[in-house]
Every structure is written in structure tokens, then in C-alpha cells.
């Protein structure tokens, strides 16, 4: 990559959402905003290597995209012989003002609850993340045309149903922020534990994108504890990424990871966020509690130093916020470290998670520790049949094959 | 301002007196707040006639176009600046008539 290419790639990363967001507000049309932003970047790719990078690349791109939009609208207006609309658009863009609010509007629009979850994820990656349609299609292993249609349909609904380009009503805000965080966490998790067996098990591109988007949302909503909690959770999870899959492509359990390979910088940042939330004295939401659990794990230099009673206490707190069977399953894993596998197994058995591979993997491990090899083997078989991630399957197969006896 | 069709989905039975009273309160609020355009209840689907007048003599068929367990028993047409307002009205409308509603934008110019 040449110097200018690198600058363009960086500016794309940093400025795409701002350019789309500003245009969307001023044009009142997300579709045109996206198209003109893409054209402005294409123009930059042509001209910056020759003319040099402008002193304020973001403003240059916004202005270029806006002029293209005005030109296009004028042409359309002339065609339709309607002059009124064109007169309302001026050539000179307003000074860059409430741009951050524009990006926040963009995030809320893309994550609107009237859109299907799949559409929210795709739109957020396209409009806010600046990923291309082929990139998003590849990320979710969907045909490019199908992904294109998904995004087009979502944009058509936004327009026809008048999904507002704005920040939600105050009363709706907590639920809407939760909705945004759900989208970001789904993107992260798809990267962290790719659900498709045809893919590499951990997708650094998606986790990095999810973290980048969450950082942006955090910059836009700095006072929201759950946004901070989700960012901390992602950072503390991402910090362990290098240690999580072995050279042989096998998932490495938390207790067996090479903790020297963990990213100390990400851990330090995640811990600082968790500490700041604790210091706030406000009751934490589920992402903050999950982040705190991950902070306890990443605090231990050796798995034997893990403060399991703290982990269980945090899971108790989480169960109160979210009494779902999956949370109780994870709590039981921590309980096993304090009260032993027998107690944990009693808590796991009976959870309505028959179709969930981690339920069977957890039972298999507890049964193994209790020396009940035959039952453990059967549970591993169930887990392997249900697991979709290649690294996880490899790990489960090895554990099963290491079981003693018939 | 945009307009939305808010259809009331139902599996059986017409509104009870309590539901009708709640609907009246909701309607008055819609009118007071300037969201009201139109609202009606519909007779049961069994009373419908499908008419095809596209070709010569019109053809009449007894019964509804779609046979389904769920059908529309009434609708509102409301006016709102954007979907977030319409969604709130739909939530309040759904609560008042004690049924689910489908919100659909009416095509503008």
C-alpha cells in the first residue's frame, strides 16, 4: 500500500459514518446519502494520489458528496420540472456542527426495532461501519445478491414507513440503547465464535469492527453504563483471542490458555472501564456484570488464582437481572470450582437446554470429573453433534477420546 | 405528516363492552392530539363478497378473499410525523382494543 492508499483507508474507517450521517440529515434520504458517500470516496481514490490529500479530509468528503447529491437532485428535479425542492438545497454546506449527533441518529435508525434483526446488523455494518455489501455478505456467508436485497429492503422500509432519522423519545431511550447494544454484541459474537462450520473459528475482522462501532457509540453516549460495560466485555474477551485457538485449530478452554499470550493492553483498558463503572455506584446492567466476570478471570495470572467466589457472586447478580437457563448454566460452571462437580451437575441437570451444545459440553466435563465416563462420553457425543464451530468441535472430540475406559 | 393504516387482528369474537369503552377513550385521545383520520369496525369475514368486475359480467363469490383463522376486524387510519410516533399510537391502540394491530404506511405522493 502506498502512503495515500493508507490515508484513504484510514479516512474511510474514521470518516465514513460521519459523512453518511451528515448527508442523511441534510438530504433526508439514507439511500442517497450512502450512495453519494461511496461516490465521494471513489473520487478521493482518483484524485488524492494526484492532487494530494486535502487538509481536512472529512470535510472534503462531506462537501464532495453533498455537491454530488445536489447535482443529482437538481437533474432529477429538472426532469420532473419541479423546481421547489432544488431551491431548498444550497451549494455551500453548513459548517460541521452537530455531526456527532448525526452519527448517533444514524446508529439509532439502523438499529430501529421495526427492522428485522438481520437487517439491523447488515445496515449498521454498511451505514455506520462502511463495510461494502460483498464484505457483509462474506461475513455472514450469505449470497451477495441476497445481502444486497436485505439492505435494499431495509432502506425501502425506512423510507416508506418513515422510520425517523433521529434520537428516540426519552422514554424509549433505554430500550433503544439496549437494542443497539444487542446488534453490536451479535456482530462481536459472530466474530468470536463463528457459527458456520465452513469458516475459520475466530474472525478478527468482525470482532475488531464490533469493538470499533462500540467505541463510537460509547463516544456518543459517554454517560451510559451499559455501553461502557459492553465495550469492556468485548475488550476483555478480545484480549484472549490469540490464546483461544491452538496452532492445531482447536479451541483452548479458559483454564488451559497461555495467559502470557493475552493482550495486556486490552485487559488494562477493560479493567479501567469496569473500575470506573464500579466507582459510579450505579446499579449495573447485564453487560457490566458480564464485563466484571471477565475482569475477574483476566485478573488471575494463573487459573488457580481465579477468585471463583467472586465469579459466583457476580453470576448471582446476573441471574437476578437475567434468569435465563444459559446464565444459570454458566453460573454452574463457576459453582463447580467451589462446591465441586456433583453440586454443579445437580444445577445443570434439568435446565431446558437440550438443543444447546454448551449444555452437553458442560455436563460432559462435570461427568468426566466425577469419573462417570460412559455418561460423559454420551454427553460429548451430543455436544459434538450440536457444535457448529470447527475449533470447538476439535476440542470436544479430543476430550471425548481422552476419556478412560469404555 | 404521514398516514398509517392500523389494522386490528383478531381470531374470533367482537369487542367486549370494556374493550369498546377503552377504544372510545383512545379515539378521543387520537382526535384531541390531531392523529385521527378515520376508524371503523368491520362485520365478520363470513359476510364478505368477492367481486371481479375486470371482464364483462361481474362475478360475485360469497365469502372472504382469504380464508384464515386470523382476520382484520377493524382499522384506524392515523396521521403521524414518523414511525416512532405511529408505533406509540399503535401500542396504545393495541392495548385499548386488547388485540394485536398491524401498522402499515399509506403511500404518500
mmCIF file of C-alpha atoms in Angstrom, chain A residues 175-329:
data_model
loop_
_atom_site.group_PDB
_atom_site.id
_atom_site.type_symbol
_atom_site.label_atom_id
_atom_site.label_comp_id
_atom_site.label_asym_id
_atom_site.label_seq_id
_atom_site.Cartn_x
_atom_site.Cartn_y
_atom_site.Cartn_z
ATOM 1 C CA UNK A 175 -34.880 0.114 25.338
ATOM 2 C CA UNK A 176 -33.476 1.576 22.135
ATOM 3 C CA UNK A 177 -29.923 1.714 23.506
ATOM 4 C CA UNK A 178 -30.322 -1.914 24.584
ATOM 5 C CA UNK A 179 -31.391 -2.688 21.013
ATOM 6 C CA UNK A 180 -28.256 -1.017 19.627
ATOM 7 C CA UNK A 181 -26.056 -2.964 22.058
ATOM 8 C CA UNK A 182 -27.730 -6.229 21.045
ATOM 9 C CA UNK A 183 -26.780 -5.571 17.413
ATOM 10 C CA UNK A 184 -23.176 -4.763 18.347
ATOM 11 C CA UNK A 185 -22.873 -7.815 20.608
ATOM 12 C CA UNK A 186 -24.273 -10.107 17.891
ATOM 13 C CA UNK A 187 -21.667 -8.794 15.442
ATOM 14 C CA UNK A 188 -18.943 -9.374 18.030
ATOM 15 C CA UNK A 189 -20.112 -12.874 18.895
ATOM 16 C CA UNK A 190 -20.329 -13.935 15.281
ATOM 17 C CA UNK A 191 -16.669 -12.934 15.055
ATOM 18 C CA UNK A 192 -15.698 -14.510 18.339
ATOM 19 C CA UNK A 193 -17.401 -17.844 17.831
ATOM 20 C CA UNK A 194 -18.233 -18.088 14.142
ATOM 21 C CA UNK A 195 -21.392 -20.177 13.870
ATOM 22 C CA UNK A 196 -20.584 -21.562 10.462
ATOM 23 C CA UNK A 197 -18.502 -24.730 10.253
ATOM 24 C CA UNK A 198 -17.139 -23.637 6.868
ATOM 25 C CA UNK A 199 -15.445 -20.591 8.371
ATOM 26 C CA UNK A 200 -12.302 -20.018 10.347
ATOM 27 C CA UNK A 201 -13.312 -20.345 14.010
ATOM 28 C CA UNK A 202 -12.418 -16.855 15.184
ATOM 29 C CA UNK A 203 -12.969 -13.875 12.922
ATOM 30 C CA UNK A 204 -10.767 -10.977 13.981
ATOM 31 C CA UNK A 205 -12.242 -8.724 11.304
ATOM 32 C CA UNK A 206 -15.726 -8.917 12.818
ATOM 33 C CA UNK A 207 -14.646 -8.613 16.454
ATOM 34 C CA UNK A 208 -12.489 -5.609 15.560
ATOM 35 C CA UNK A 209 -15.382 -3.996 13.684
ATOM 36 C CA UNK A 210 -17.765 -4.603 16.604
ATOM 37 C CA UNK A 211 -15.267 -3.027 19.011
ATOM 38 C CA UNK A 212 -14.761 -0.056 16.716
ATOM 39 C CA UNK A 213 -18.530 0.521 16.443
ATOM 40 C CA UNK A 214 -18.972 0.136 20.204
ATOM 41 C CA UNK A 215 -16.199 2.685 20.800
ATOM 42 C CA UNK A 216 -18.079 5.053 18.526
ATOM 43 C CA UNK A 217 -21.376 4.505 20.373
ATOM 44 C CA UNK A 218 -19.532 4.992 23.659
ATOM 45 C CA UNK A 219 -18.122 8.295 22.435
ATOM 46 C CA UNK A 220 -21.674 9.309 21.507
ATOM 47 C CA UNK A 221 -23.296 8.100 24.745
ATOM 48 C CA UNK A 222 -20.493 8.545 27.296
ATOM 49 C CA UNK A 223 -22.814 8.506 30.330
ATOM 50 C CA UNK A 224 -24.428 5.140 29.557
ATOM 51 C CA UNK A 225 -23.093 2.443 31.883
ATOM 52 C CA UNK A 226 -24.203 -0.456 29.714
ATOM 53 C CA UNK A 227 -22.390 0.920 26.665
ATOM 54 C CA UNK A 228 -19.219 1.100 28.759
ATOM 55 C CA UNK A 229 -19.974 -2.386 30.089
ATOM 56 C CA UNK A 230 -20.348 -3.864 26.621
ATOM 57 C CA UNK A 231 -17.119 -2.232 25.449
ATOM 58 C CA UNK A 232 -15.281 -3.608 28.492
ATOM 59 C CA UNK A 233 -16.780 -7.053 27.903
ATOM 60 C CA UNK A 234 -15.644 -7.020 24.276
ATOM 61 C CA UNK A 235 -12.137 -5.797 25.144
ATOM 62 C CA UNK A 236 -11.637 -8.413 27.865
ATOM 63 C CA UNK A 237 -12.891 -11.147 25.546
ATOM 64 C CA UNK A 238 -10.863 -9.936 22.575
ATOM 65 C CA UNK A 239 -7.757 -9.787 24.786
ATOM 66 C CA UNK A 240 -7.812 -13.605 24.999
ATOM 67 C CA UNK A 241 -8.328 -14.172 21.280
ATOM 68 C CA UNK A 242 -4.742 -15.201 20.431
ATOM 69 C CA UNK A 243 -4.745 -17.811 23.199
ATOM 70 C CA UNK A 244 -8.157 -19.163 22.413
ATOM 71 C CA UNK A 245 -7.375 -21.359 19.418
ATOM 72 C CA UNK A 246 -4.322 -23.653 19.362
ATOM 73 C CA UNK A 247 -1.891 -23.907 16.446
ATOM 74 C CA UNK A 248 -3.740 -27.115 15.556
ATOM 75 C CA UNK A 249 -7.036 -25.219 15.213
ATOM 76 C CA UNK A 250 -8.505 -26.447 18.460
ATOM 77 C CA UNK A 251 -10.412 -24.335 20.951
ATOM 78 C CA UNK A 252 -8.438 -23.847 24.171
ATOM 79 C CA UNK A 253 -10.551 -23.698 27.337
ATOM 80 C CA UNK A 254 -10.115 -20.680 29.609
ATOM 81 C CA UNK A 255 -8.306 -22.717 32.257
ATOM 82 C CA UNK A 256 -5.794 -24.082 29.760
ATOM 83 C CA UNK A 257 -4.948 -20.893 27.891
ATOM 84 C CA UNK A 258 -1.437 -19.468 27.768
ATOM 85 C CA UNK A 259 -2.133 -16.350 29.776
ATOM 86 C CA UNK A 260 1.137 -14.840 28.597
ATOM 87 C CA UNK A 261 -0.435 -14.581 25.146
ATOM 88 C CA UNK A 262 -3.274 -12.426 26.427
ATOM 89 C CA UNK A 263 -3.258 -8.802 25.276
ATOM 90 C CA UNK A 264 -2.338 -6.859 28.419
ATOM 91 C CA UNK A 265 -3.191 -3.518 26.853
ATOM 92 C CA UNK A 266 -6.764 -4.516 26.075
ATOM 93 C CA UNK A 267 -7.068 -6.049 29.536
ATOM 94 C CA UNK A 268 -5.840 -2.839 31.169
ATOM 95 C CA UNK A 269 -8.371 -0.804 29.188
ATOM 96 C CA UNK A 270 -11.196 -3.225 30.010
ATOM 97 C CA UNK A 271 -10.299 -3.254 33.704
ATOM 98 C CA UNK A 272 -10.231 0.540 33.796
ATOM 99 C CA UNK A 273 -13.746 0.653 32.322
ATOM 100 C CA UNK A 274 -15.017 -1.913 34.851
ATOM 101 C CA UNK A 275 -13.424 0.006 37.745
ATOM 102 C CA UNK A 276 -14.983 3.252 36.535
ATOM 103 C CA UNK A 277 -18.417 1.580 36.453
ATOM 104 C CA UNK A 278 -17.950 0.173 39.950
ATOM 105 C CA UNK A 279 -16.897 3.609 41.184
ATOM 106 C CA UNK A 280 -20.046 5.167 39.695
ATOM 107 C CA UNK A 281 -22.104 3.462 42.383
ATOM 108 C CA UNK A 282 -24.951 2.899 39.902
ATOM 109 C CA UNK A 283 -26.619 -0.498 39.734
ATOM 110 C CA UNK A 284 -25.021 -2.361 36.827
ATOM 111 C CA UNK A 285 -26.882 -3.895 33.899
ATOM 112 C CA UNK A 286 -26.081 -7.275 32.417
ATOM 113 C CA UNK A 287 -23.199 -6.169 30.182
ATOM 114 C CA UNK A 288 -21.486 -4.513 33.130
ATOM 115 C CA UNK A 289 -21.851 -7.672 35.219
ATOM 116 C CA UNK A 290 -20.554 -9.817 32.352
ATOM 117 C CA UNK A 291 -17.618 -7.433 31.998
ATOM 118 C CA UNK A 292 -16.931 -7.701 35.731
ATOM 119 C CA UNK A 293 -16.912 -11.517 35.476
ATOM 120 C CA UNK A 294 -14.398 -11.283 32.642
ATOM 121 C CA UNK A 295 -12.366 -8.813 34.692
ATOM 122 C CA UNK A 296 -12.068 -11.391 37.487
ATOM 123 C CA UNK A 297 -10.879 -14.035 35.006
ATOM 124 C CA UNK A 298 -8.363 -11.738 33.333
ATOM 125 C CA UNK A 299 -7.119 -10.564 36.728
ATOM 126 C CA UNK A 300 -5.713 -14.017 37.506
ATOM 127 C CA UNK A 301 -2.220 -14.619 36.149
ATOM 128 C CA UNK A 302 -2.812 -18.316 36.699
ATOM 129 C CA UNK A 303 -6.148 -20.111 36.528
ATOM 130 C CA UNK A 304 -5.547 -21.347 40.095
ATOM 131 C CA UNK A 305 -5.526 -17.716 41.257
ATOM 132 C CA UNK A 306 -9.063 -17.158 39.965
ATOM 133 C CA UNK A 307 -11.367 -15.696 42.599
ATOM 134 C CA UNK A 308 -14.199 -18.155 41.965
ATOM 135 C CA UNK A 309 -16.348 -16.967 44.865
ATOM 136 C CA UNK A 310 -16.312 -13.523 43.263
ATOM 137 C CA UNK A 311 -17.287 -15.079 39.925
ATOM 138 C CA UNK A 312 -20.212 -16.941 41.523
ATOM 139 C CA UNK A 313 -21.320 -13.788 43.361
ATOM 140 C CA UNK A 314 -21.349 -11.894 40.065
ATOM 141 C CA UNK A 315 -23.312 -14.695 38.400
ATOM 142 C CA UNK A 316 -25.839 -14.496 41.257
ATOM 143 C CA UNK A 317 -26.198 -10.815 40.415
ATOM 144 C CA UNK A 318 -26.574 -11.693 36.729
ATOM 145 C CA UNK A 319 -29.248 -14.320 37.440
ATOM 146 C CA UNK A 320 -31.283 -11.606 39.160
ATOM 147 C CA UNK A 321 -31.051 -9.435 36.034
ATOM 148 C CA UNK A 322 -31.436 -12.264 33.539
ATOM 149 C CA UNK A 323 -32.665 -15.574 34.954
ATOM 150 C CA UNK A 324 -32.245 -17.376 31.629
ATOM 151 C CA UNK A 325 -31.101 -21.028 31.574
ATOM 152 C CA UNK A 326 -27.886 -20.062 29.746
ATOM 153 C CA UNK A 327 -26.883 -17.705 32.564
ATOM 154 C CA UNK A 328 -27.643 -20.456 35.086
ATOM 155 C CA UNK A 329 -25.556 -22.901 33.072
#
